Structures are given as C-alpha cells and as structure tokens.
CSV table of C-alpha atoms in Angstrom, one decimal:
chain,number,residue,atom,x,y,z
A,1,MET,CA,0.0,0.0,0.0
A,2,ARG,CA,1.5,3.3,-1.0
A,3,LYS,CA,1.6,6.5,0.9
A,4,GLU,CA,-0.2,9.6,-0.3
A,5,GLU,CA,1.8,12.4,-1.9
A,6,GLY,CA,2.7,15.2,0.5
A,7,MET,CA,3.1,12.7,3.3
A,8,ALA,CA,6.4,11.4,2.1
A,9,ASN,CA,8.3,13.0,5.0
A,10,THR,CA,5.9,11.6,7.6
A,11,ASN,CA,7.2,8.6,9.4
A,12,THR,CA,3.9,7.6,10.8
A,13,ASP,CA,0.4,7.2,9.5
A,14,TRP,CA,-2.3,9.8,10.3
A,15,PHE,CA,-4.0,7.5,12.8
A,16,THR,CA,-0.8,7.1,14.8
A,17,SER,CA,0.5,10.6,14.6
A,18,GLY,CA,1.7,12.5,17.6
A,19,GLN,CA,-0.6,15.5,17.0
A,20,ASN,CA,-1.4,17.7,20.1
A,21,THR,CA,-5.0,18.0,19.3
A,22,PRO,CA,-7.2,15.9,21.6
A,23,PRO,CA,-9.2,13.1,20.2
A,24,TRP,CA,-12.8,13.6,19.6
A,25,TYR,CA,-13.6,11.2,22.4
A,26,SER,CA,-11.3,10.3,25.3
A,27,GLY,CA,-13.6,8.7,27.9
A,28,PRO,CA,-15.4,10.3,30.9
A,29,GLN,CA,-14.8,14.0,31.4
A,30,SER,CA,-13.6,15.4,34.8
A,31,PRO,CA,-16.1,17.6,36.6
A,32,PRO,CA,-15.7,21.4,36.2
A,33,ALA,CA,-13.7,23.2,38.8
A,34,ALA,CA,-15.8,24.9,41.6
A,35,PRO,CA,-16.0,28.7,41.3
A,36,PRO,CA,-13.9,30.7,43.7
A,37,PRO,CA,-15.6,31.8,46.9
A,38,PRO,CA,-17.1,35.3,46.8
A,39,SER,CA,-15.1,38.2,48.2
A,40,PRO,CA,-16.0,39.5,51.7
A,41,GLY,CA,-17.5,42.7,50.2
A,42,THR,CA,-20.0,40.9,48.0
A,43,THR,CA,-23.7,40.7,48.8
A,44,LEU,CA,-23.6,37.0,49.6
A,45,ASP,CA,-21.4,37.7,52.6
A,46,ALA,CA,-23.8,40.3,54.1
A,47,LYS,CA,-26.1,38.0,56.0
A,48,PRO,CA,-23.3,35.9,57.6
A,49,ALA,CA,-21.7,39.2,58.7
A,50,ARG,CA,-24.9,40.4,60.3
A,51,ARG,CA,-25.3,37.0,62.0
A,52,ARG,CA,-21.7,37.3,63.4
A,53,THR,CA,-22.6,40.7,65.0
A,54,TRP,CA,-25.3,39.2,67.3
A,55,PRO,CA,-22.8,37.6,69.8
A,56,TYR,CA,-21.2,41.1,70.2
A,57,ILE,CA,-24.6,42.8,70.7
A,58,VAL,CA,-25.7,40.2,73.3
A,59,ALA,CA,-22.3,40.5,75.1
A,60,ALA,CA,-22.7,44.3,75.2
A,61,ALA,CA,-26.2,44.0,76.6
A,62,VAL,CA,-25.1,41.7,79.3
A,63,VAL,CA,-22.3,44.0,80.3
A,64,THR,CA,-24.7,47.0,80.4
A,65,LEU,CA,-27.2,45.1,82.6
A,66,GLY,CA,-24.4,44.0,84.8
A,67,THR,CA,-23.1,47.6,85.2
A,68,ALA,CA,-26.6,48.9,85.9
A,69,GLY,CA,-27.0,46.2,88.6
A,70,ILE,CA,-23.8,47.2,90.2
A,71,VAL,CA,-24.6,50.9,90.2
A,72,HIS,CA,-28.1,50.2,91.7
A,73,HIS,CA,-26.5,48.0,94.4
A,74,VAL,CA,-24.0,50.8,95.3
A,75,HIS,CA,-26.8,53.4,95.4
A,76,GLU,CA,-28.8,51.2,97.8
A,77,GLU,CA,-25.8,50.7,100.0
A,78,HIS,CA,-25.2,54.4,100.1
A,79,GLU,CA,-28.9,55.1,101.0
A,80,GLN,CA,-28.8,52.5,103.7
A,81,LYS,CA,-25.6,54.1,105.1
A,82,VAL,CA,-27.1,57.6,105.1
A,83,ARG,CA,-30.2,56.3,106.9
A,84,THR,CA,-28.1,54.5,109.5
A,85,MET,CA,-26.2,57.7,110.2
A,86,LYS,CA,-29.4,59.7,110.5
A,87,ALA,CA,-30.9,57.2,112.9
A,88,VAL,CA,-27.8,57.5,115.1
A,89,ALA,CA,-27.8,61.3,114.9
A,90,TYR,CA,-31.6,61.7,115.4
A,91,LYS,CA,-32.6,64.7,117.5
A,92,GLY,CA,-36.2,65.2,116.5
A,93,ARG,CA,-35.6,68.9,116.0
A,94,SER,CA,-34.0,71.1,113.4
A,95,GLY,CA,-33.6,74.8,113.0
A,96,ALA,CA,-32.2,77.4,110.6
A,97,ALA,CA,-31.2,81.0,111.3
A,98,LEU,CA,-32.2,83.2,108.4
A,99,HIS,CA,-31.7,86.8,107.4
A,100,LEU,CA,-34.2,87.8,104.8
A,101,ASP,CA,-35.2,91.3,103.7
A,102,SER,CA,-33.3,92.8,106.6
A,103,VAL,CA,-35.2,90.6,109.1
A,104,ASP,CA,-33.6,88.0,111.4
A,105,ALA,CA,-36.0,85.0,111.4
A,106,THR,CA,-35.8,81.3,112.4
A,107,ALA,CA,-37.4,78.3,110.8
A,108,THR,CA,-37.7,75.4,113.3
A,109,ALA,CA,-39.1,71.9,113.0
A,110,TYR,CA,-40.2,69.6,115.9
A,111,TRP,CA,-41.0,65.9,115.4
A,112,SER,CA,-43.6,64.4,117.7
A,113,VAL,CA,-42.6,61.7,120.3
A,114,ARG,CA,-44.3,59.1,118.1
A,115,ARG,CA,-42.5,60.5,115.1
A,116,ASP,CA,-45.8,60.5,113.1
A,117,LYS,CA,-46.0,64.3,112.9
A,118,VAL,CA,-43.7,67.3,112.4
A,119,THR,CA,-44.5,70.9,113.3
A,120,VAL,CA,-42.6,73.7,111.5
A,121,GLU,CA,-42.6,77.2,112.9
A,122,LEU,CA,-41.4,80.5,111.4
A,123,SER,CA,-40.7,83.3,113.8
A,124,SER,CA,-39.1,86.8,113.7
A,125,TYR,CA,-39.3,87.3,117.5
A,126,TYR,CA,-38.9,91.0,118.2
A,127,ASP,CA,-37.2,92.2,115.1
A,128,PRO,CA,-38.4,95.8,114.6
A,129,ASP,CA,-38.2,95.4,110.7
A,130,ALA,CA,-40.5,92.4,110.5
A,131,ARG,CA,-43.8,93.1,108.6
A,132,TYR,CA,-44.8,89.8,107.1
A,133,LEU,CA,-44.3,86.0,107.8
A,134,HIS,CA,-45.5,83.1,105.7
A,135,ILE,CA,-44.9,79.4,105.6
A,136,ASP,CA,-46.3,76.6,103.4
A,137,ALA,CA,-45.7,72.9,102.6
A,138,GLY,CA,-48.0,70.6,100.7
A,139,ARG,CA,-51.5,71.9,101.2
A,140,LYS,CA,-50.8,73.5,104.6
A,141,THR,CA,-50.1,77.2,104.9
A,142,ALA,CA,-50.0,79.9,107.6
A,143,THR,CA,-49.5,83.7,107.3
A,144,ASN,CA,-49.3,86.6,109.7
A,145,VAL,CA,-48.7,90.4,109.2
A,146,ARG,CA,-47.8,93.2,111.5
A,147,LYS,CA,-50.9,95.1,112.9
A,148,HIS,CA,-51.2,98.2,114.9
A,149,GLY,CA,-47.5,98.4,115.5
A,150,TRP,CA,-47.3,94.9,117.0
A,151,TYR,CA,-44.7,92.4,115.7
A,152,PRO,CA,-46.1,89.6,113.5
A,153,LEU,CA,-46.8,86.5,115.6
A,154,PRO,CA,-45.0,83.2,114.7
A,155,VAL,CA,-46.7,81.1,112.2
A,156,GLU,CA,-46.7,77.3,112.1
A,157,ILE,CA,-48.0,74.2,110.2
A,158,THR,CA,-48.2,70.6,111.2
A,159,LEU,CA,-47.6,67.8,108.6
A,160,PRO,CA,-48.0,64.0,108.8
A,161,VAL,CA,-44.8,61.9,108.7
A,162,THR,CA,-44.5,58.6,106.9
A,163,ASP,CA,-40.7,58.4,107.3
A,164,SER,CA,-39.3,59.7,110.5
A,165,LEU,CA,-35.8,59.9,109.1
A,166,ALA,CA,-36.8,61.9,106.0
A,167,ASP,CA,-36.2,65.7,105.8
A,168,VAL,CA,-39.1,68.0,105.6
A,169,THR,CA,-39.1,70.8,103.0
A,170,VAL,CA,-41.0,74.0,103.5
A,171,ARG,CA,-41.3,77.3,101.7
A,172,ILE,CA,-41.0,80.4,103.8
A,173,ALA,CA,-41.4,84.1,103.0
A,174,VAL,CA,-40.4,87.2,105.1
A,175,GLY,CA,-41.3,90.8,104.5
A,176,GLY,CA,-39.2,93.6,106.0
A,177,LYS,CA,-39.3,97.4,105.9
A,178,SER,CA,-40.0,97.5,102.1
A,179,TRP,CA,-42.9,95.0,102.3
A,180,HIS,CA,-46.4,96.2,101.5
A,181,ALA,CA,-49.7,94.4,101.4
A,182,GLY,CA,-50.0,92.0,98.4
A,183,SER,CA,-46.2,91.6,98.2
A,184,LEU,CA,-44.7,88.1,98.3
A,185,GLY,CA,-41.8,89.2,100.5
A,186,MET,CA,-38.4,87.4,100.2
A,187,VAL,CA,-38.9,83.7,99.5
A,188,ARG,CA,-36.7,80.8,100.6
A,189,THR,CA,-37.2,77.1,100.4
A,190,VAL,CA,-35.7,75.3,103.3
A,191,ARG,CA,-35.0,71.6,104.0
A,192,LEU,CA,-35.0,70.6,107.7
A,193,SER,CA,-33.5,67.3,108.8
A,194,PRO,CA,-34.4,65.5,112.0
A,195,THR,CA,-30.7,65.3,112.8
A,196,GLY,CA,-30.7,69.0,113.6
A,197,THR,CA,-29.2,70.4,110.4
A,198,ALA,CA,-30.9,72.5,107.8
A,199,TYR,CA,-30.2,73.2,104.1
A,200,ASP,CA,-31.2,75.6,101.3
A,201,ALA,CA,-33.3,73.3,99.2
A,202,LYS,CA,-32.1,74.9,95.9
A,203,SER,CA,-28.4,75.0,96.4
A,204,GLY,CA,-28.0,72.2,99.0
A,205,LYS,CA,-25.9,74.6,101.1
A,206,GLN,CA,-26.1,74.0,104.8
A,207,LEU,CA,-27.7,76.9,106.7
A,208,PRO,CA,-26.6,78.3,110.0
A,209,SER,CA,-28.3,76.6,112.9
A,210,ASP,CA,-30.5,78.4,115.4
A,211,LEU,CA,-29.0,76.5,118.3
C-alpha cells in the first residue's frame, strides 16, 4: 500500500501521529472546577456578617445590665448608710437661722414623740423690721402680718410623717421694711433634717443653725 503524496516525509500514518489536538472522544470528562468563593465585600457575605454581630450585641447588653445592677446596688448601700447615720444622729428637732429682707428669722421643725407628725414654725421674734411672715408645705399654709405696730406673731403648720428619718421641705417668706400688702416678700425654700441640720433646698448649702 503506498503513501499519499505530500506525506512522504511523515514517518507515521495519520491515525498514529503525535498531534497535540485531543481526540474527539477520550472517555469520561472530569467535573468542572468549583467557582472561587465570593469576596468578603459581596452581597452573599452580608447575611453571615450580620449574624456574626449578634454575639457582640448580646455581650454588650449583658455588660450594660451588669453595670446597671452594680450601680443600683452601690446606690442602695449608700442610701442605707445615710439612713443609719441619720438614725444615730436623730434629735427630733431642726432649726435654721435666716436673714431675709433685713429681718432675722428662724425656721424650726419639731418631730412628735411618736414621730408621726412634724410641726414647722417660722418666727421673727422681736425684730423691729418684721412686717410679714408666711410658711407653706403641701396643702398646709400659715400667714401673719404686723398690725397696729405689733410684731407679727410666729406662724406654724403641722404635717403628717411617713418616714421619721426623712427631711421636711417648707417654703417660707419674710417681709421687712420694704414690704407692702400684696407683696410676696423674700422667699426661701428650706429643707429641715431630724438630725438638727438645715439646708437651702435649691443650692443644697447647709444653713446656720438656730442652736
């Protein structure tokens, strides 16, 4: 059998040639390679990222609740300590020396023996400049003015007590030489403690004692 022309320099036949082209069929094909995983910035990674944040949120909530519990416990301990100190220092009386509108006045609180009531009195004694005295707390109020040249008499109110160690807060007003009918006078809100001390209710500053 002769070889075709043009194939004279070929040492092998066409069906045994070493060509690089793959045969049209070479058995079962290998499966395609899996696609690379998506980058962290892609949409597919968004949900897992959100799921991963939950442990941190829960941990932060636990820390916050724990801190709040500690603060509350410390506050309770402080309140208990204050009450213990008040119980030891209890006198059942408190007074504050005041100078309002050129008048020397005194606000005094007396707790009852049973500690279920407290009476608060405002007095200017014999100060010649005193024209007007007023005191109120809750729904209780008392007022007195100078008449016919006489000094205004002391005014007082009595309040119920539910906590014998709690301070009582009253609003007082004093009118001096410049006071006239209808005027409010000089007003001060005072907090009186059963331990004998008194404070300005707005500033918290301790007031001079009348003792």
